[in-house]
Short mmCIF file of C-alpha atoms in Angstrom, two decimals:
data_model
loop_
_atom_site.label_atom_id
_atom_site.label_comp_id
_atom_site.label_asym_id
_atom_site.label_seq_id
_atom_site.Cartn_x
_atom_site.Cartn_y
_atom_site.Cartn_z
CA MET A 1 13.23 -13.05 11.20
CA LYS A 2 11.72 -11.17 8.28
CA VAL A 3 10.57 -7.62 8.82
CA PRO A 4 9.38 -6.00 5.59
CA PHE A 5 9.55 -2.23 5.31
CA LEU A 6 5.85 -2.26 4.42
CA ASP A 7 3.35 -5.00 3.65
CA LEU A 8 -0.04 -3.62 2.58
CA LYS A 9 -1.52 -7.11 2.23
CA LEU A 10 -1.58 -7.39 6.05
CA GLN A 11 -3.87 -4.39 6.25
CA HIS A 12 -6.02 -5.15 3.18
CA GLN A 13 -6.72 -8.85 3.74
CA PRO A 14 -8.94 -8.48 6.85
CA LEU A 15 -10.91 -5.77 5.13
CA ARG A 16 -11.26 -7.65 1.85
CA ALA A 17 -14.86 -8.75 2.07
CA GLU A 18 -16.17 -5.40 3.33
CA VAL A 19 -14.15 -3.41 0.80
CA LEU A 20 -15.23 -5.59 -2.15
CA ALA A 21 -18.86 -5.39 -1.03
CA ALA A 22 -18.63 -1.57 -0.90
CA ILE A 23 -16.99 -1.45 -4.37
CA ALA A 24 -19.59 -3.81 -5.76
CA ASP A 25 -22.42 -1.63 -4.42
CA ALA A 26 -20.81 1.44 -6.05
CA TYR A 27 -20.39 -0.53 -9.24
CA ASP A 28 -23.91 -1.89 -9.32
CA ASN A 29 -25.32 1.60 -8.73
CA THR A 30 -22.86 3.27 -11.19
CA ARG A 31 -21.53 5.71 -8.60
CA PHE A 32 -18.24 6.23 -10.42
CA CYS A 33 -17.32 9.95 -10.29
CA LEU A 34 -17.97 11.77 -6.95
CA GLY A 35 -21.48 10.64 -5.84
CA ARG A 36 -22.75 9.25 -2.55
CA ASP A 37 -19.64 7.31 -1.53
CA VAL A 38 -17.39 10.31 -1.93
CA GLU A 39 -19.85 12.64 -0.21
CA GLU A 40 -20.08 10.25 2.76
CA PHE A 41 -16.33 10.03 2.94
CA GLU A 42 -16.02 13.83 2.86
CA ARG A 43 -18.43 14.16 5.76
CA ASN A 44 -16.85 11.36 7.77
CA PHE A 45 -13.27 12.58 7.17
CA ALA A 46 -14.22 16.09 8.28
CA ALA A 47 -16.04 14.82 11.36
CA THR A 48 -13.27 12.37 12.34
CA PHE A 49 -10.47 14.92 12.32
CA GLY A 50 -12.26 18.12 13.13
CA TYR A 51 -12.66 20.03 9.83
CA ALA A 52 -15.72 22.07 8.93
CA ARG A 53 -15.75 20.49 5.50
CA ALA A 54 -13.53 18.41 3.17
CA LEU A 55 -13.38 17.97 -0.61
CA GLY A 56 -12.33 14.61 -2.02
CA MET A 57 -9.93 14.77 -4.98
CA ASN A 58 -8.25 12.41 -7.38
CA SER A 59 -4.73 12.56 -5.89
CA GLY A 60 -2.62 14.29 -3.29
CA THR A 61 -1.03 16.48 -5.92
CA SER A 62 -4.28 18.04 -7.17
CA PRO A 63 -5.22 19.72 -3.87
CA LEU A 64 -1.73 21.28 -3.78
CA HIS A 65 -2.35 22.69 -7.28
CA ILE A 66 -5.74 24.00 -6.19
CA ALA A 67 -4.24 25.55 -3.03
CA SER A 68 -1.76 27.54 -5.12
CA LEU A 69 -4.63 28.86 -7.26
CA CYS A 70 -6.68 29.73 -4.13
CA GLY A 71 -3.66 31.53 -2.77
CA GLY A 72 -3.42 33.65 -5.89
CA PHE A 73 0.11 32.45 -6.67
CA GLY A 74 1.30 33.17 -10.18
CA PRO A 75 4.17 34.33 -12.41
CA GLY A 76 6.56 36.68 -10.61
CA ASP A 77 5.53 35.41 -7.17
CA GLU A 78 7.78 33.59 -4.76
CA VAL A 79 6.46 30.85 -2.49
CA ILE A 80 8.66 29.60 0.36
CA THR A 81 8.81 25.90 0.99
CA THR A 82 10.99 23.03 2.26
CA PRO A 83 13.42 21.05 0.11
CA PHE A 84 13.10 17.94 2.33
CA THR A 85 9.89 16.55 0.94
CA PHE A 86 8.37 14.71 -1.98
CA ALA A 87 8.17 16.59 -5.28
CA SER A 88 4.40 17.13 -5.15
CA SER A 89 4.85 19.68 -2.36
CA CYS A 90 6.60 21.91 -4.93
CA TRP A 91 4.61 21.07 -8.08
CA GLY A 92 1.58 23.15 -7.11
CA ILE A 93 3.87 26.24 -6.96
CA SER A 94 5.45 25.49 -10.29
CA TYR A 95 2.12 24.57 -12.01
CA VAL A 96 0.88 28.15 -11.59
CA GLY A 97 4.07 29.75 -12.73
CA ALA A 98 5.32 30.88 -9.32
CA LYS A 99 8.86 30.33 -8.10
CA PRO A 100 9.55 27.95 -5.23
CA VAL A 101 12.01 29.40 -2.76
CA PHE A 102 13.63 26.57 -0.75
CA VAL A 103 14.77 27.23 2.81
CA ASP A 104 16.37 25.00 5.41
CA ILE A 105 14.70 22.70 7.93
CA ASP A 106 14.81 22.24 11.68
CA PRO A 107 17.50 19.71 12.70
CA ASP A 108 15.17 17.81 15.06
CA THR A 109 11.72 17.54 13.45
CA TRP A 110 13.04 18.02 9.87
CA CYS A 111 10.09 20.32 9.16
CA ILE A 112 10.60 23.78 7.60
CA SER A 113 12.39 26.25 9.86
CA PRO A 114 10.48 29.42 10.78
CA GLU A 115 13.75 31.28 11.25
CA ALA A 116 14.76 30.31 7.68
CA ILE A 117 11.37 31.45 6.40
CA ALA A 118 11.76 34.87 7.99
CA LYS A 119 15.12 35.38 6.33
CA ALA A 120 13.75 34.50 2.88
CA ILE A 121 10.91 36.99 2.75
CA THR A 122 11.13 39.48 -0.15
CA PRO A 123 8.60 41.89 -1.69
CA ARG A 124 7.69 39.10 -4.18
CA THR A 125 6.86 36.53 -1.52
CA LYS A 126 3.25 35.49 -1.79
CA GLY A 127 2.91 32.39 0.33
CA ILE A 128 4.37 29.48 2.33
CA VAL A 129 3.92 25.78 1.72
CA VAL A 130 4.48 23.96 5.02
CA VAL A 131 5.03 20.21 4.97
CA HIS A 132 4.29 18.21 8.15
CA ILE A 133 7.01 15.73 7.23
CA PHE A 134 6.79 12.05 8.33
CA GLY A 135 3.65 12.96 10.29
CA GLN A 136 5.43 15.48 12.55
CA PRO A 137 3.65 18.87 12.94
CA ALA A 138 5.67 21.92 12.04
CA ARG A 139 6.02 25.00 14.31
CA MET A 140 2.85 26.60 13.13
CA ASP A 141 2.52 29.50 15.60
CA GLU A 142 5.81 31.02 14.48
CA ILE A 143 5.07 30.34 10.81
CA LEU A 144 1.62 31.91 11.10
CA ALA A 145 2.99 34.95 12.83
CA ILE A 146 5.41 35.50 9.92
CA ALA A 147 2.58 34.98 7.47
CA ALA A 148 0.35 37.48 9.29
CA GLU A 149 3.07 40.14 9.36
CA HIS A 150 3.64 39.82 5.60
CA GLN A 151 0.10 38.91 4.51
CA LEU A 152 1.10 35.52 3.08
CA PHE A 153 -1.19 32.60 2.19
CA VAL A 154 -0.22 29.45 4.08
CA VAL A 155 -0.72 26.03 2.63
CA GLU A 156 -0.32 22.99 4.91
CA ASP A 157 0.81 19.83 3.06
CA CYS A 158 -0.57 17.11 5.35
CA ALA A 159 0.01 14.19 2.91
CA GLN A 160 1.90 12.29 5.62
CA ALA A 161 0.11 13.74 8.60
CA VAL A 162 -3.58 12.70 8.61
CA GLY A 163 -4.63 12.84 12.26
CA ALA A 164 -1.60 14.80 13.50
CA THR A 165 -2.28 17.71 15.79
CA TYR A 166 -0.65 20.98 16.74
CA LYS A 167 -1.52 22.20 20.24
CA GLY A 168 -4.72 20.13 20.05
CA LYS A 169 -5.77 21.41 16.64
CA PRO A 170 -5.72 19.21 13.54
CA VAL A 171 -3.01 20.01 11.02
CA GLY A 172 -4.52 21.49 7.93
CA SER A 173 -6.87 23.70 9.94
CA LEU A 174 -4.28 26.25 10.99
CA GLY A 175 -3.23 27.80 7.75
CA ASP A 176 -5.31 29.02 4.82
CA ALA A 177 -5.58 25.63 3.08
CA GLY A 178 -4.74 22.01 4.00
CA THR A 179 -4.04 19.18 1.56
CA PHE A 180 -3.97 15.41 1.99
CA SER A 181 -2.87 12.35 0.04
CA PHE A 182 -4.50 8.95 0.19
CA TYR A 183 -1.85 7.17 -1.89
CA PRO A 184 -1.93 3.49 -0.93
CA THR A 185 1.14 3.68 1.28
CA LYS A 186 -0.17 6.57 3.39
CA ASN A 187 -1.59 6.15 6.90
CA LEU A 188 -5.04 6.37 5.36
CA GLY A 189 -4.51 4.86 1.95
CA ALA A 190 -6.89 4.30 -0.91
CA CYS A 191 -6.79 1.37 -3.33
CA GLY A 192 -5.33 3.71 -5.94
CA GLU A 193 -4.96 7.49 -5.95
CA GLY A 194 -6.88 9.94 -3.83
CA GLY A 195 -6.60 13.22 -1.96
CA ALA A 196 -8.51 15.88 -0.05
CA PHE A 197 -8.64 19.60 0.44
CA VAL A 198 -9.72 21.58 3.53
CA SER A 199 -9.83 25.21 4.52
CA LYS A 200 -11.23 27.31 7.33
CA HIS A 201 -12.23 29.96 4.80
CA THR A 202 -15.61 29.56 3.15
CA THR A 203 -14.55 31.48 0.06
CA VAL A 204 -11.48 29.28 -0.42
CA MET A 205 -13.57 26.09 -0.12
CA GLU A 206 -16.04 27.48 -2.68
CA LYS A 207 -13.25 28.27 -5.12
CA ALA A 208 -11.67 24.85 -4.58
CA GLN A 209 -14.98 23.11 -5.21
CA LEU A 210 -15.45 25.11 -8.40
CA LEU A 211 -11.98 24.36 -9.70
CA ARG A 212 -12.29 20.66 -8.82
CA VAL A 213 -14.92 20.09 -11.52
CA HIS A 214 -14.16 22.13 -14.64
CA GLY A 215 -14.84 25.53 -13.10
CA SER A 216 -18.48 24.62 -13.23
CA PRO A 217 -21.03 25.67 -10.58
CA LYS A 218 -23.66 23.70 -12.49
CA ARG A 219 -23.74 21.45 -15.50
CA TYR A 220 -22.56 23.08 -18.72
CA LEU A 221 -21.90 26.45 -17.04
CA HIS A 222 -18.22 27.27 -16.65
CA THR A 223 -17.39 30.48 -14.84
CA GLU A 224 -13.61 30.02 -15.00
CA VAL A 225 -11.07 27.57 -16.35
CA GLY A 226 -11.15 24.52 -14.07
CA PHE A 227 -9.82 20.99 -13.82
CA ASN A 228 -11.01 17.39 -13.58
CA PHE A 229 -9.83 16.60 -10.06
CA ARG A 230 -12.80 14.53 -8.91
CA MET A 231 -12.39 11.59 -6.58
CA ASP A 232 -13.85 8.43 -8.04
CA GLY A 233 -16.58 6.56 -6.23
CA PHE A 234 -14.59 3.38 -5.67
CA GLN A 235 -11.94 5.31 -3.70
CA GLY A 236 -14.60 7.03 -1.63
CA ALA A 237 -16.10 3.65 -0.79
CA VAL A 238 -12.74 2.17 0.18
CA LEU A 239 -11.68 5.18 2.25
CA ASN A 240 -14.96 5.18 4.16
CA ILE A 241 -14.25 1.69 5.39
CA LYS A 242 -10.59 2.33 6.21
CA LEU A 243 -11.43 5.58 8.03
CA LYS A 244 -13.16 3.48 10.73
CA HIS A 245 -9.77 1.88 11.54
CA ILE A 246 -7.53 4.92 11.42
CA ALA A 247 -7.61 5.61 15.19
CA LYS A 248 -6.36 2.13 16.12
CA TRP A 249 -3.78 2.16 13.28
CA THR A 250 -2.49 5.53 14.50
CA ALA A 251 -2.32 4.31 18.06
CA ARG A 252 -0.27 1.34 16.97
CA ARG A 253 2.12 3.52 15.00
CA ARG A 254 2.65 5.65 18.12
CA GLU A 255 3.25 2.55 20.21
CA ILE A 256 5.86 1.28 17.75
CA ALA A 257 7.53 4.68 17.65
CA ALA A 258 7.70 4.74 21.43
CA LYS A 259 9.33 1.32 21.44
CA TYR A 260 11.92 2.43 18.91
CA ARG A 261 12.66 5.64 20.80
CA ALA A 262 13.03 3.80 24.11
CA GLY A 263 14.88 0.79 22.75
CA ILE A 264 17.38 2.11 20.20
CA LYS A 265 20.56 2.90 22.07
CA ASN A 266 23.15 2.90 19.27
CA PRO A 267 25.22 6.04 20.07
CA ASN A 268 25.63 6.88 16.37
CA VAL A 269 21.88 6.99 15.70
CA GLN A 270 20.00 10.30 15.82
CA LEU A 271 16.39 9.58 16.75
CA PRO A 272 13.42 11.77 15.73
CA VAL A 273 12.07 14.00 18.44
CA VAL A 274 8.57 14.05 19.86
CA PRO A 275 7.63 17.76 19.67
CA SER A 276 6.15 19.07 22.85
CA TYR A 277 3.61 21.21 20.93
CA GLY A 278 1.92 18.42 19.01
CA GLU A 279 1.24 14.78 18.30
CA SER A 280 2.87 12.96 15.40
CA VAL A 281 1.17 10.16 13.50
CA TRP A 282 4.49 8.58 12.52
CA HIS A 283 3.97 8.06 8.81
CA GLN A 284 7.67 7.26 8.84
CA PHE A 285 10.08 6.50 11.68
CA THR A 286 13.29 7.99 10.27
CA ILE A 287 16.65 7.95 11.93
CA LEU A 288 19.97 9.50 10.91
CA HIS A 289 23.24 7.60 10.86
CA PRO A 290 26.63 8.74 9.47
CA ARG A 291 27.08 5.36 7.73
CA ARG A 292 23.53 5.03 6.55
CA ASP A 293 24.26 2.68 3.62
CA ALA A 294 26.33 0.32 5.79
CA LEU A 295 23.53 0.29 8.39
CA ARG A 296 20.96 -0.58 5.70
CA ALA A 297 23.12 -3.40 4.41
CA HIS A 298 23.45 -4.76 8.00
CA LEU A 299 19.66 -4.59 8.53
CA GLU A 300 19.02 -6.28 5.20
CA GLN A 301 21.23 -9.20 6.35
CA GLN A 302 19.00 -9.45 9.39
CA GLY A 303 15.90 -9.65 7.17
CA ILE A 304 14.84 -6.04 7.85
CA GLY A 305 13.56 -3.79 5.08
CA THR A 306 14.34 -0.03 5.07
CA ASP A 307 13.97 2.87 2.72
CA ILE A 308 15.58 6.27 2.12
CA ILE A 309 12.99 9.06 2.31
CA TYR A 310 14.38 11.35 0.83
CA PRO A 311 17.80 10.81 -0.74
CA GLY A 312 17.90 14.01 -2.76
CA PRO A 313 16.50 17.33 -1.49
CA MET A 314 14.37 19.23 -3.94
CA HIS A 315 16.71 22.24 -4.30
CA LEU A 316 19.29 19.90 -5.85
CA GLN A 317 16.90 18.02 -8.15
CA PRO A 318 17.45 18.47 -11.92
CA ALA A 319 13.91 19.78 -12.31
CA TYR A 320 14.95 22.86 -10.34
CA ALA A 321 18.51 23.28 -11.54
CA SER A 322 17.47 26.58 -13.16
CA LEU A 323 16.93 28.09 -9.73
CA GLY A 324 20.64 27.98 -9.13
CA TYR A 325 20.90 26.33 -5.75
CA ALA A 326 24.44 25.07 -5.14
CA LYS A 327 25.29 22.12 -2.91
CA GLY A 328 25.89 23.45 0.57
CA ARG A 329 23.26 26.19 0.36
CA LEU A 330 20.86 24.38 2.67
CA PRO A 331 23.12 22.40 4.95
CA VAL A 332 20.60 20.87 7.37
CA ALA A 333 18.41 19.49 4.59
CA GLU A 334 21.46 18.12 2.79
CA TYR A 335 22.90 16.60 6.00
CA THR A 336 19.56 14.96 6.71
CA SER A 337 19.16 13.57 3.23
CA GLU A 338 22.63 12.07 3.27
CA ARG A 339 22.07 10.25 6.58
CA CYS A 340 18.38 9.42 6.77
CA VAL A 341 16.98 5.89 6.78
CA SER A 342 13.36 4.95 7.51
CA LEU A 343 12.48 1.90 9.52
CA PRO A 344 9.37 -0.35 9.34
CA ILE A 345 6.50 1.25 11.25
CA PHE A 346 3.21 -0.06 9.69
CA PRO A 347 0.52 -1.00 12.27
CA GLU A 348 0.53 -4.75 11.59
CA LEU A 349 4.12 -5.19 12.79
CA THR A 350 4.39 -7.55 15.74
CA ASP A 351 6.22 -6.64 18.95
CA GLU A 352 8.73 -9.40 18.13
CA GLN A 353 9.50 -7.79 14.79
CA VAL A 354 9.96 -4.40 16.37
CA GLU A 355 12.30 -5.83 18.99
CA HIS A 356 14.27 -7.53 16.21
CA VAL A 357 14.72 -4.15 14.48
CA ILE A 358 15.85 -2.53 17.74
CA ALA A 359 18.33 -5.31 18.57
CA SER A 360 19.75 -5.29 15.05
CA ILE A 361 20.35 -1.55 15.12
CA ASN A 362 21.95 -1.71 18.54
CA ALA A 363 24.22 -4.49 17.32
CA PHE A 364 25.52 -2.44 14.44
CA ALA A 365 29.06 -1.31 15.32
CA GLY A 366 29.63 0.75 12.14
#
């Protein structure tokens, strides 16, 4: 039996006619940059997940850049973040000239450790970038308490966590700014690049809106140096349609995750936890195994696709070699990166495919 790691065609084919009609309408009415489709998506996204307001942007990286600017990060500042993430989580810090300070992660959720954050605070610390990795919410109460004590600006990177909640509240609404990615492989994916920015602070949202379009409150007036981070109309049209399906897609991801957690009995596998304080949206279902590569080869022989997310933590990446982190400095993140393997968990998987994955992992004797 074939079980691909991800097959986007299975999601897009049933939506094809509706999506193409929406794109054609945007095309025929020349709604190419922002415009009605994006505005409707912003309203619908905010209403669906419980935000006061949302700003559509051209990628998931741009809102992280904007968040660093809204937080006032700059040269000489330190911003604490996790090494177990995609590079974009760190780029916003570096783009503004601040220094990313990498700290270790929790061994169960693989999100940033509040205890490690507390130990890394210095007089130069200006903020924290939290990543809700794989759709799992981080321990926000403890992180926010640290931030309040030291007057730090908290950014929530929700690229993998659209729809996840912490104690009933949507991730992205707890800190000072929340950022989202709609890269095609995300739980809510565009047909191209896309992202969003949210904040509970009116002043932060106003600054983000200004920076999104050339620092311009009105045409040909530029009150500060800004950027071209606009979402295009086609992506707004597509995301508006897909947003209607996100609840059932999330429910199916949770159902598959529950099957994996109940069915995988291989004693050498470390399963992800379900945190008692929140609900994951299972962007990835990642397990740890001491012979990860051998397990992947075994699963490939059974027709099962897997991926390694992430094989190299950010503190050991060449881009940040100048920071001087030696191997062994952040042992939990390194341990996790060396053993992690992500299993298929997209909503269109059949129960038979899920059971085949479970049986194949349980049969692996390595």
